[in-house]
mmCIF file of C-alpha atoms and ligand atoms in Angstrom:
data_model
loop_
_atom_site.group_PDB
_atom_site.id
_atom_site.type_symbol
_atom_site.label_atom_id
_atom_site.label_comp_id
_atom_site.label_asym_id
_atom_site.label_seq_id
_atom_site.Cartn_x
_atom_site.Cartn_y
_atom_site.Cartn_z
ATOM 1 C CA MET O 196 31.268 -81.017 29.470
ATOM 2 C CA LYS O 197 30.857 -77.435 28.272
ATOM 3 C CA PRO O 198 32.922 -74.634 29.814
ATOM 4 C CA LYS O 199 30.945 -72.248 32.003
ATOM 5 C CA ILE O 200 30.298 -68.534 31.588
ATOM 6 C CA TYR O 201 28.567 -65.954 33.745
ATOM 7 C CA VAL O 202 26.964 -62.988 31.961
ATOM 8 C CA THR O 203 26.335 -60.022 34.266
ATOM 9 C CA ARG O 204 23.284 -58.639 32.419
ATOM 10 C CA ARG O 205 20.908 -59.556 29.610
ATOM 11 C CA LEU O 206 22.358 -58.831 26.152
ATOM 12 C CA PRO O 207 20.877 -59.059 22.632
ATOM 13 C CA GLN O 208 19.606 -62.620 22.087
ATOM 14 C CA PRO O 209 21.742 -63.596 19.044
ATOM 15 C CA ALA O 210 24.835 -63.288 21.247
ATOM 16 C CA LEU O 211 23.272 -65.329 24.061
ATOM 17 C CA ASP O 212 22.400 -68.023 21.486
ATOM 18 C CA ARG O 213 25.992 -68.050 20.215
ATOM 19 C CA ILE O 214 27.363 -68.202 23.764
ATOM 20 C CA GLN O 215 25.197 -71.227 24.528
ATOM 21 C CA GLU O 216 26.553 -73.125 21.520
ATOM 22 C CA VAL O 217 29.880 -73.234 23.378
ATOM 23 C CA PHE O 218 29.183 -72.508 27.031
ATOM 24 C CA GLU O 219 26.905 -73.526 29.806
ATOM 25 C CA MET O 220 25.580 -70.038 30.530
ATOM 26 C CA ALA O 221 24.394 -68.471 33.773
ATOM 27 C CA ILE O 222 23.021 -64.935 33.576
ATOM 28 C CA ASN O 223 21.849 -62.177 35.902
ATOM 29 C CA PRO O 224 18.047 -62.576 35.700
ATOM 30 C CA ASP O 225 17.366 -58.962 36.693
ATOM 31 C CA ASP O 226 17.775 -55.870 34.534
ATOM 32 C CA ARG O 227 20.053 -54.128 37.019
ATOM 33 C CA VAL O 228 23.735 -53.762 37.880
ATOM 34 C CA LEU O 229 24.982 -56.482 40.226
ATOM 35 C CA THR O 230 26.720 -55.623 43.477
ATOM 36 C CA LYS O 231 30.346 -56.540 43.954
ATOM 37 C CA ALA O 232 29.344 -59.310 46.377
ATOM 38 C CA GLU O 233 26.939 -60.740 43.802
ATOM 39 C CA ILE O 234 29.612 -60.797 41.106
ATOM 40 C CA VAL O 235 32.051 -62.479 43.509
ATOM 41 C CA ALA O 236 29.423 -65.122 44.329
ATOM 42 C CA ASN O 237 28.437 -65.668 40.695
ATOM 43 C CA VAL O 238 31.954 -65.897 39.261
ATOM 44 C CA ARG O 239 32.722 -68.927 41.431
ATOM 45 C CA GLY O 240 32.912 -72.078 39.338
ATOM 46 C CA GLN O 241 33.012 -70.165 36.024
ATOM 47 C CA ASP O 242 35.575 -70.382 33.232
ATOM 48 C CA ALA O 243 34.587 -67.026 31.718
ATOM 49 C CA LEU O 244 32.995 -63.771 32.838
ATOM 50 C CA LEU O 245 31.173 -61.504 30.394
ATOM 51 C CA CYS O 246 30.942 -58.133 32.140
ATOM 52 C CA LEU O 247 29.762 -54.592 31.441
ATOM 53 C CA LEU O 248 31.196 -51.105 31.848
ATOM 54 C CA THR O 249 28.981 -50.730 34.943
ATOM 55 C CA ASP O 250 30.774 -53.664 36.643
ATOM 56 C CA THR O 251 33.940 -52.762 38.524
ATOM 57 C CA ILE O 252 36.156 -55.807 38.050
ATOM 58 C CA ASP O 253 38.996 -55.846 40.565
ATOM 59 C CA ALA O 254 41.493 -58.342 41.991
ATOM 60 C CA GLU O 255 39.012 -59.614 44.563
ATOM 61 C CA ILE O 256 36.635 -60.731 41.827
ATOM 62 C CA MET O 257 39.507 -62.282 39.841
ATOM 63 C CA ASP O 258 40.688 -64.174 42.943
ATOM 64 C CA ALA O 259 37.181 -65.467 43.692
ATOM 65 C CA GLU O 260 37.677 -68.067 40.935
ATOM 66 C CA LYS O 261 41.241 -69.247 40.323
ATOM 67 C CA ASN O 262 40.239 -71.116 37.165
ATOM 68 C CA LEU O 263 38.718 -68.060 35.478
ATOM 69 C CA ARG O 264 40.229 -67.903 31.984
ATOM 70 C CA VAL O 265 38.813 -64.746 30.373
ATOM 71 C CA LEU O 266 37.193 -61.419 31.216
ATOM 72 C CA SER O 267 35.166 -60.328 28.209
ATOM 73 C CA ASN O 268 34.109 -56.695 28.601
ATOM 74 C CA TYR O 269 31.042 -55.587 26.629
ATOM 75 C CA ALA O 270 32.389 -52.093 25.784
ATOM 76 C CA VAL O 271 35.327 -50.538 23.990
ATOM 77 C CA GLY O 272 36.310 -48.665 27.164
ATOM 78 C CA TYR O 273 37.805 -50.974 29.808
ATOM 79 C CA ASN O 274 38.558 -48.525 32.613
ATOM 80 C CA ASN O 275 36.142 -50.582 34.742
ATOM 81 C CA VAL O 276 38.601 -53.514 34.741
ATOM 82 C CA ASP O 277 41.848 -53.572 36.719
ATOM 83 C CA VAL O 278 43.897 -54.684 33.715
ATOM 84 C CA GLU O 279 47.158 -54.681 35.641
ATOM 85 C CA ALA O 280 45.728 -57.124 38.177
ATOM 86 C CA ALA O 281 44.370 -59.289 35.344
ATOM 87 C CA THR O 282 47.716 -59.352 33.543
ATOM 88 C CA ALA O 283 49.507 -60.272 36.776
ATOM 89 C CA ARG O 284 47.143 -63.277 36.941
ATOM 90 C CA LYS O 285 47.646 -64.132 33.229
ATOM 91 C CA LEU O 286 43.957 -63.414 32.767
ATOM 92 C CA PRO O 287 43.121 -62.097 29.289
ATOM 93 C CA VAL O 288 40.809 -59.056 29.106
ATOM 94 C CA THR O 289 38.930 -58.387 25.862
ATOM 95 C CA ASN O 290 36.843 -55.436 24.635
ATOM 96 C CA THR O 291 34.556 -54.500 21.713
ATOM 97 C CA PRO O 292 36.173 -51.743 19.615
ATOM 98 C CA GLY O 293 35.314 -50.789 16.047
ATOM 99 C CA VAL O 294 31.735 -52.072 15.765
ATOM 100 C CA LEU O 295 30.448 -49.090 17.770
ATOM 101 C CA THR O 296 32.613 -46.391 16.187
ATOM 102 C CA GLU O 297 30.161 -44.927 13.653
ATOM 103 C CA THR O 298 27.182 -45.208 16.006
ATOM 104 C CA SER O 299 29.070 -43.411 18.776
ATOM 105 C CA ALA O 300 30.237 -40.700 16.365
ATOM 106 C CA ASP O 301 26.626 -40.211 15.235
ATOM 107 C CA LEU O 302 25.718 -39.473 18.839
ATOM 108 C CA ALA O 303 28.654 -37.104 19.404
ATOM 109 C CA PHE O 304 27.482 -35.186 16.340
ATOM 110 C CA THR O 305 23.882 -35.309 17.556
ATOM 111 C CA LEU O 306 25.065 -33.506 20.696
ATOM 112 C CA ILE O 307 26.984 -30.905 18.681
ATOM 113 C CA LEU O 308 23.860 -30.076 16.642
ATOM 114 C CA SER O 309 21.563 -30.296 19.666
ATOM 115 C CA VAL O 310 23.477 -27.876 21.869
ATOM 116 C CA ALA O 311 24.114 -25.429 19.037
ATOM 117 C CA ARG O 312 20.506 -25.353 17.850
ATOM 118 C CA ARG O 313 18.912 -25.759 21.293
ATOM 119 C CA VAL O 314 17.012 -28.837 20.128
ATOM 120 C CA ALA O 315 16.031 -30.220 23.543
ATOM 121 C CA GLU O 316 15.008 -26.796 24.812
ATOM 122 C CA ALA O 317 13.001 -26.047 21.659
ATOM 123 C CA ASP O 318 11.231 -29.418 21.806
ATOM 124 C CA LYS O 319 10.241 -28.743 25.415
ATOM 125 C CA PHE O 320 9.081 -25.225 24.432
ATOM 126 C CA THR O 321 6.728 -26.703 21.822
ATOM 127 C CA ARG O 322 5.403 -29.433 24.119
ATOM 128 C CA ASP O 323 4.836 -26.864 26.871
ATOM 129 C CA GLY O 324 2.435 -25.016 24.558
ATOM 130 C CA LYS O 325 4.697 -21.966 24.224
ATOM 131 C CA PHE O 326 4.869 -21.988 20.421
ATOM 132 C CA HIS O 327 2.506 -19.209 19.392
ATOM 133 C CA GLY O 328 4.010 -18.691 15.938
ATOM 134 C CA TRP O 329 7.321 -18.115 14.179
ATOM 135 C CA GLY O 330 9.424 -15.455 15.869
ATOM 136 C CA PRO O 331 12.401 -13.561 14.493
ATOM 137 C CA MET O 332 14.173 -13.641 17.846
ATOM 138 C CA MET O 333 12.832 -16.955 19.079
ATOM 139 C CA LEU O 334 15.261 -19.642 20.319
ATOM 140 C CA LEU O 335 18.243 -18.350 18.390
ATOM 141 C CA GLY O 336 21.202 -20.722 18.558
ATOM 142 C CA HIS O 337 24.626 -20.861 16.963
ATOM 143 C CA ASP O 338 25.770 -22.079 13.550
ATOM 144 C CA VAL O 339 27.615 -25.375 13.309
ATOM 145 C CA TYR O 340 28.507 -24.906 9.649
ATOM 146 C CA GLY O 341 31.845 -23.133 9.200
ATOM 147 C CA LYS O 342 32.831 -23.358 12.888
ATOM 148 C CA THR O 343 35.916 -24.954 14.413
ATOM 149 C CA LEU O 344 35.674 -28.372 16.056
ATOM 150 C CA GLY O 345 38.447 -29.451 18.402
ATOM 151 C CA ILE O 346 38.747 -33.211 18.885
ATOM 152 C CA VAL O 347 40.504 -34.343 22.069
ATOM 153 C CA GLY O 348 41.791 -37.828 21.222
ATOM 154 C CA LEU O 349 41.687 -38.548 17.491
ATOM 155 C CA GLY O 350 41.196 -42.317 17.702
ATOM 156 C CA ARG O 351 38.483 -44.366 16.030
ATOM 157 C CA ILE O 352 35.471 -42.390 17.340
ATOM 158 C CA GLY O 353 37.261 -39.021 17.253
ATOM 159 C CA LEU O 354 38.120 -39.586 13.597
ATOM 160 C CA ALA O 355 34.593 -40.715 12.698
ATOM 161 C CA THR O 356 33.225 -37.577 14.409
ATOM 162 C CA ALA O 357 35.734 -35.440 12.490
ATOM 163 C CA ARG O 358 34.538 -36.983 9.190
ATOM 164 C CA ARG O 359 30.994 -35.923 9.993
ATOM 165 C CA ALA O 360 32.228 -32.406 10.803
ATOM 166 C CA ARG O 361 33.889 -32.221 7.392
ATOM 167 C CA GLY O 362 30.457 -32.692 5.801
ATOM 168 C CA PHE O 363 29.266 -29.676 7.785
ATOM 169 C CA GLY O 364 32.096 -27.501 6.478
ATOM 170 C CA MET O 365 33.806 -27.304 9.862
ATOM 171 C CA ASN O 366 37.482 -26.571 10.471
ATOM 172 C CA LEU O 367 39.228 -29.299 12.445
ATOM 173 C CA LEU O 368 41.791 -29.216 15.216
ATOM 174 C CA TYR O 369 42.905 -32.187 17.284
ATOM 175 C CA ALA O 370 45.049 -32.984 20.294
ATOM 176 C CA SER O 371 46.605 -36.399 20.852
ATOM 177 C CA ARG O 372 49.842 -37.870 22.100
ATOM 178 C CA THR O 373 50.913 -38.990 18.630
ATOM 179 C CA PRO O 374 50.430 -37.231 15.271
ATOM 180 C CA LYS O 375 47.837 -38.707 12.892
ATOM 181 C CA PRO O 376 49.223 -37.877 9.413
ATOM 182 C CA GLU O 377 46.536 -39.855 7.525
ATOM 183 C CA ALA O 378 43.768 -37.961 9.295
ATOM 184 C CA GLU O 379 45.505 -34.668 8.620
ATOM 185 C CA ALA O 380 45.704 -35.521 4.921
ATOM 186 C CA GLU O 381 42.115 -36.790 4.722
ATOM 187 C CA LEU O 382 40.420 -34.094 6.782
ATOM 188 C CA GLY O 383 42.751 -31.121 6.731
ATOM 189 C CA ALA O 384 42.883 -31.442 10.517
ATOM 190 C CA SER O 385 45.694 -29.673 12.386
ATOM 191 C CA ARG O 386 47.373 -31.106 15.468
ATOM 192 C CA VAL O 387 47.732 -28.517 18.222
ATOM 193 C CA GLU O 388 48.467 -28.456 21.947
ATOM 194 C CA LEU O 389 45.375 -29.028 24.095
ATOM 195 C CA ASP O 390 45.476 -25.439 25.429
ATOM 196 C CA ASP O 391 45.505 -24.037 21.895
ATOM 197 C CA LEU O 392 42.669 -26.343 20.865
ATOM 198 C CA LEU O 393 40.573 -25.126 23.803
ATOM 199 C CA THR O 394 41.270 -21.471 23.023
ATOM 200 C CA ALA O 395 40.446 -21.743 19.321
ATOM 201 C CA SER O 396 37.507 -24.168 19.122
ATOM 202 C CA ASP O 397 33.785 -23.398 18.934
ATOM 203 C CA PHE O 398 33.034 -27.009 19.855
ATOM 204 C CA VAL O 399 35.338 -29.256 21.894
ATOM 205 C CA SER O 400 34.547 -32.976 21.687
ATOM 206 C CA VAL O 401 36.254 -35.417 24.045
ATOM 207 C CA HIS O 402 37.212 -38.906 22.759
ATOM 208 C CA VAL O 403 40.152 -40.130 24.875
ATOM 209 C CA PRO O 404 39.891 -43.298 26.969
ATOM 210 C CA LEU O 405 39.666 -42.820 30.740
ATOM 211 C CA SER O 406 42.969 -43.437 32.530
ATOM 212 C CA ASP O 407 44.944 -41.854 35.376
ATOM 213 C CA GLU O 408 46.475 -39.616 32.710
ATOM 214 C CA THR O 409 43.132 -38.417 31.313
ATOM 215 C CA THR O 410 41.214 -37.986 34.579
ATOM 216 C CA HIS O 411 40.148 -34.311 34.796
ATOM 217 C CA VAL O 412 42.191 -33.535 31.702
ATOM 218 C CA ILE O 413 39.390 -30.981 31.138
ATOM 219 C CA GLY O 414 39.384 -29.162 34.482
ATOM 220 C CA ALA O 415 38.560 -25.648 35.646
ATOM 221 C CA ARG O 416 41.707 -24.192 34.062
ATOM 222 C CA GLU O 417 41.015 -25.875 30.711
ATOM 223 C CA ILE O 418 37.326 -24.874 30.663
ATOM 224 C CA GLY O 419 38.535 -21.356 31.462
ATOM 225 C CA LEU O 420 40.529 -21.328 28.232
ATOM 226 C CA MET O 421 37.408 -21.967 26.131
ATOM 227 C CA LYS O 422 35.559 -19.135 24.394
ATOM 228 C CA PRO O 423 32.381 -17.889 26.102
ATOM 229 C CA THR O 424 30.573 -18.919 22.888
ATOM 230 C CA ALA O 425 32.039 -22.443 22.854
ATOM 231 C CA PHE O 426 30.383 -25.768 23.687
ATOM 232 C CA LEU O 427 31.873 -28.833 25.400
ATOM 233 C CA ILE O 428 30.784 -32.304 24.246
ATOM 234 C CA ASN O 429 31.685 -35.416 26.259
ATOM 235 C CA THR O 430 30.726 -38.866 24.994
ATOM 236 C CA ALA O 431 33.902 -40.579 26.279
ATOM 237 C CA ARG O 432 33.909 -41.041 30.073
ATOM 238 C CA GLY O 433 32.631 -38.711 32.794
ATOM 239 C CA PRO O 434 35.769 -38.370 34.950
ATOM 240 C CA ILE O 435 37.747 -36.959 32.005
ATOM 241 C CA VAL O 436 35.868 -33.695 32.683
ATOM 242 C CA ASP O 437 35.749 -32.044 36.115
ATOM 243 C CA GLU O 438 31.947 -31.965 36.288
ATOM 244 C CA ALA O 439 31.779 -29.624 39.299
ATOM 245 C CA ALA O 440 33.995 -27.112 37.480
ATOM 246 C CA LEU O 441 31.815 -27.516 34.381
ATOM 247 C CA VAL O 442 28.644 -26.669 36.315
ATOM 248 C CA VAL O 443 30.309 -23.563 37.758
ATOM 249 C CA ALA O 444 31.402 -22.452 34.264
ATOM 250 C CA LEU O 445 28.011 -23.142 32.678
ATOM 251 C CA ARG O 446 26.191 -21.290 35.433
ATOM 252 C CA ALA O 447 28.485 -18.275 35.090
ATOM 253 C CA GLY O 448 28.194 -18.275 31.295
ATOM 254 C CA ASP O 449 31.942 -18.817 30.927
ATOM 255 C CA ILE O 450 31.114 -21.225 28.096
ATOM 256 C CA ALA O 451 27.936 -21.386 26.020
ATOM 257 C CA GLY O 452 26.822 -24.912 26.846
ATOM 258 C CA ALA O 453 27.583 -28.599 27.085
ATOM 259 C CA GLY O 454 26.366 -31.854 25.594
ATOM 260 C CA LEU O 455 27.009 -34.816 27.846
ATOM 261 C CA ASP O 456 26.433 -38.552 27.447
ATOM 262 C CA VAL O 457 28.628 -39.569 30.404
ATOM 263 C CA TYR O 458 29.022 -38.327 33.974
ATOM 264 C CA GLU O 459 31.691 -38.342 36.602
ATOM 265 C CA SER O 460 29.739 -40.479 39.103
ATOM 266 C CA GLU O 461 27.038 -41.837 36.822
ATOM 267 C CA PRO O 462 24.203 -42.445 37.145
ATOM 268 C CA ALA O 463 24.431 -39.570 39.685
ATOM 269 C CA LEU O 464 24.577 -36.079 38.175
ATOM 270 C CA GLU O 465 26.550 -33.171 39.580
ATOM 271 C CA PRO O 466 24.135 -30.948 41.573
ATOM 272 C CA GLY O 467 23.042 -28.013 39.449
ATOM 273 C CA LEU O 468 23.483 -29.726 36.101
ATOM 274 C CA VAL O 469 19.821 -30.509 35.427
ATOM 275 C CA GLU O 470 18.723 -26.937 36.184
ATOM 276 C CA LEU O 471 20.905 -25.561 33.375
ATOM 277 C CA GLU O 472 19.084 -24.961 30.092
ATOM 278 C CA ASN O 473 22.294 -24.715 28.066
ATOM 279 C CA THR O 474 22.986 -28.434 28.446
ATOM 280 C CA VAL O 475 21.775 -31.537 26.671
ATOM 281 C CA LEU O 476 22.025 -34.502 29.020
ATOM 282 C CA LEU O 477 21.867 -38.039 27.639
ATOM 283 C CA PRO O 478 21.964 -41.258 29.706
ATOM 284 C CA HIS O 479 25.141 -42.941 28.293
ATOM 285 C CA VAL O 480 23.570 -44.034 25.012
ATOM 286 C CA ALA O 481 26.321 -43.401 22.428
ATOM 287 C CA SER O 482 26.394 -47.025 21.221
ATOM 288 C CA ALA O 483 22.710 -47.671 21.899
ATOM 289 C CA THR O 484 21.277 -48.908 18.602
ATOM 290 C CA ILE O 485 19.863 -52.371 18.052
ATOM 291 C CA GLU O 486 22.377 -53.056 15.285
ATOM 292 C CA THR O 487 25.425 -51.914 17.221
ATOM 293 C CA ARG O 488 24.534 -53.463 20.561
ATOM 294 C CA THR O 489 23.980 -56.762 18.747
ATOM 295 C CA LYS O 490 27.404 -56.492 17.077
ATOM 296 C CA MET O 491 29.053 -55.601 20.402
ATOM 297 C CA ALA O 492 27.422 -58.579 22.089
ATOM 298 C CA MET O 493 28.463 -60.944 19.286
ATOM 299 C CA LEU O 494 32.024 -59.626 19.519
ATOM 300 C CA ALA O 495 32.082 -60.023 23.300
ATOM 301 C CA ALA O 496 30.822 -63.604 22.835
ATOM 302 C CA GLU O 497 33.403 -64.413 20.149
ATOM 303 C CA ASN O 498 36.218 -62.909 22.252
ATOM 304 C CA ALA O 499 35.345 -65.205 25.160
ATOM 305 C CA ILE O 500 34.923 -68.225 22.879
ATOM 306 C CA ALA O 501 38.303 -67.606 21.218
ATOM 307 C CA VAL O 502 40.159 -67.628 24.529
ATOM 308 C CA ILE O 503 38.333 -70.742 25.736
ATOM 309 C CA GLU O 504 39.152 -72.516 22.451
ATOM 310 C CA GLY O 505 42.824 -71.575 22.759
ATOM 311 C CA ARG O 506 42.809 -68.962 20.005
ATOM 312 C CA THR O 507 43.886 -65.315 20.257
ATOM 313 C CA PRO O 508 40.711 -63.195 20.498
ATOM 314 C CA ALA O 509 40.119 -60.422 17.966
ATOM 315 C CA HIS O 510 40.342 -57.718 20.628
ATOM 316 C CA LEU O 511 42.718 -58.446 23.451
ATOM 317 C CA VAL O 512 43.523 -55.562 25.791
ATOM 318 C CA ASN O 513 46.491 -57.252 27.519
ATOM 319 C CA PRO O 514 48.420 -59.472 25.041
ATOM 320 C CA GLU O 515 50.994 -60.113 27.816
ATOM 321 C CA ALA O 516 48.375 -62.225 29.579
ATOM 322 C CA LEU O 517 48.366 -64.726 26.697
ATOM 323 C CA ASP O 518 52.142 -64.889 26.559
ATOM 324 C CA ARG O 519 52.228 -68.631 27.029
ATOM 325 C CA ALA O 520 56.017 -68.943 26.633
HETATM 326 P P1 NAP C 870 40.649 -45.263 20.488
HETATM 327 O O1 NAP C 870 40.524 -45.607 19.049
HETATM 328 O O2 NAP C 870 41.634 -45.975 21.326
HETATM 329 O O3 NAP C 870 40.892 -43.695 20.561
HETATM 330 C C1 NAP C 870 41.356 -43.025 21.690
HETATM 331 C C2 NAP C 870 42.344 -41.966 21.247
HETATM 332 O O4 NAP C 870 42.704 -41.173 22.365
HETATM 333 C C3 NAP C 870 43.614 -42.557 20.654
HETATM 334 O O5 NAP C 870 43.712 -42.166 19.313
HETATM 335 C C4 NAP C 870 44.743 -41.963 21.484
HETATM 336 O O6 NAP C 870 45.705 -41.449 20.599
HETATM 337 C C5 NAP C 870 44.078 -40.844 22.243
HETATM 338 N N1 NAP C 870 44.629 -40.724 23.598
HETATM 339 C C6 NAP C 870 44.821 -41.691 24.490
HETATM 340 N N2 NAP C 870 45.299 -41.197 25.632
HETATM 341 C C7 NAP C 870 45.433 -39.889 25.435
HETATM 342 C C8 NAP C 870 45.887 -38.822 26.228
HETATM 343 N N3 NAP C 870 46.352 -39.056 27.464
HETATM 344 N N4 NAP C 870 45.862 -37.577 25.724
HETATM 345 C C9 NAP C 870 45.420 -37.346 24.485
HETATM 346 N N5 NAP C 870 44.975 -38.335 23.665
HETATM 347 C C10 NAP C 870 44.992 -39.574 24.148
HETATM 348 O O7 NAP C 870 39.245 -45.461 21.217
HETATM 349 P P2 NAP C 870 37.772 -45.252 20.607
HETATM 350 O O8 NAP C 870 37.277 -46.525 20.078
HETATM 351 O O9 NAP C 870 37.758 -44.048 19.740
HETATM 352 O O10 NAP C 870 36.988 -44.976 21.977
HETATM 353 C C11 NAP C 870 37.341 -43.872 22.794
HETATM 354 C C12 NAP C 870 36.602 -43.912 24.108
HETATM 355 O O11 NAP C 870 35.252 -43.554 23.912
HETATM 356 C C13 NAP C 870 36.515 -45.280 24.787
HETATM 357 O O12 NAP C 870 37.683 -45.557 25.542
HETATM 358 C C14 NAP C 870 35.287 -45.160 25.650
HETATM 359 O O13 NAP C 870 35.649 -44.767 26.938
HETATM 360 C C15 NAP C 870 34.486 -44.066 24.991
HETATM 361 N N6 NAP C 870 33.199 -44.550 24.447
HETATM 362 C C16 NAP C 870 32.044 -44.118 25.018
HETATM 363 C C17 NAP C 870 30.839 -44.544 24.510
HETATM 364 C C18 NAP C 870 29.537 -44.104 25.118
HETATM 365 O O14 NAP C 870 28.614 -44.907 25.166
HETATM 366 N N7 NAP C 870 29.405 -42.871 25.554
HETATM 367 C C19 NAP C 870 30.788 -45.398 23.396
HETATM 368 C C20 NAP C 870 31.984 -45.812 22.838
HETATM 369 C C21 NAP C 870 33.195 -45.375 23.384
HETATM 370 P P3 NAP C 870 47.208 -41.247 21.094
HETATM 371 O O15 NAP C 870 47.628 -42.588 21.644
HETATM 372 O O16 NAP C 870 47.957 -40.830 19.888
HETATM 373 O O17 NAP C 870 47.136 -40.188 22.115
HETATM 374 C C1 GLV C 871 30.764 -47.462 25.995
HETATM 375 O O1 GLV C 871 30.766 -46.556 26.771
HETATM 376 C C2 GLV C 871 31.934 -48.195 25.601
HETATM 377 O O2 GLV C 871 33.032 -47.916 26.089
HETATM 378 O O3 GLV C 871 31.767 -49.113 24.775
HETATM 379 C C1 GLV C 872 11.648 -19.495 7.661
HETATM 380 O O1 GLV C 872 10.801 -20.338 7.873
HETATM 381 C C2 GLV C 872 11.882 -18.845 6.398
HETATM 382 O O2 GLV C 872 11.152 -19.112 5.443
HETATM 383 O O3 GLV C 872 12.847 -18.049 6.363
#
């Protein structure tokens, strides 16, 4: 008899095919996020759960099926899973790092260029029939070339974003808990305190994971340190930035603009955000290419299969959970 898996939402087909080579698969038939009660009901009788960043996986869900053997999260970020509770239950949690790094960095850089050159606003201007000819003072933005980019969290995606910035002749600063000597050598990036990064950068791009430590790490005080000509880019997780404070600062012109892919209470947006022209607002699409979503899904499938077959998965968030000694 095959082991059983529940998949909380439809994923690229090659991964579903792979899953079904090993598992008896049940899947959410609707293209929507399941409620907590639905996940609890569906996890019963399963050996594995393949879940998404939109699923909050807590102890109650883990306890709904005592024989659950793996939580495979289809995302690199795993702030949606109570990892401590999983580890306490010897339940391995896996994620999908690496395969989405370049794609996510492409989108972070898309936001940098878009906010600086007012791309969304200019596109709307044209579509609205307002383009009556080239104008010397029309839709002037800011240069990206030659400016300073501050990367908050120089991990995989932060580094890939920094590499793109190098190609645009940007100066690089970064803040992280540990120094990254290889990145400094490769990119000429300088490690500075977060406050100094905020004061000196023309663009600040956030790439830390969401944790208790990083929640509101960019708050009113930090936004207040930024130059009035600077832009904030967040493609990491919404709650890292105090969105209410950001709206206040954008409205007052305390900073020049923001490019956001993630929101504090997504899919809800902070009131006032959509009325601001100096923002580019994307619906959490940093990894959203056919190629990358397929790779993420395959990785999530292989992670679950590895655990079920008694192997160590490629990307295990809580190695303590597999400590079989
Ligand atoms: P990663 O390689 O783990 O990089 C995160 C970096 O943040 C690490 O280098 C870490 O370095 C640093 N960091 C961690 N905690 C910190 C703190 N408290 N203060 C300062 N720096 C800290 O992860 P990644 O693959 O680049 O992904 C980063 C995040 O991007 C994910 O967790 C996810 O939430 C988000 N993401 C979003 C999308 C999207 O669709 N919008 C797509 C992919 C990823 P130190 O340990 O040295 O500090
Ligand atoms: C996307 O947001 C991810 O964490 O993979
Ligand atoms: C602009 O189109 C220019 O030729 O400078």
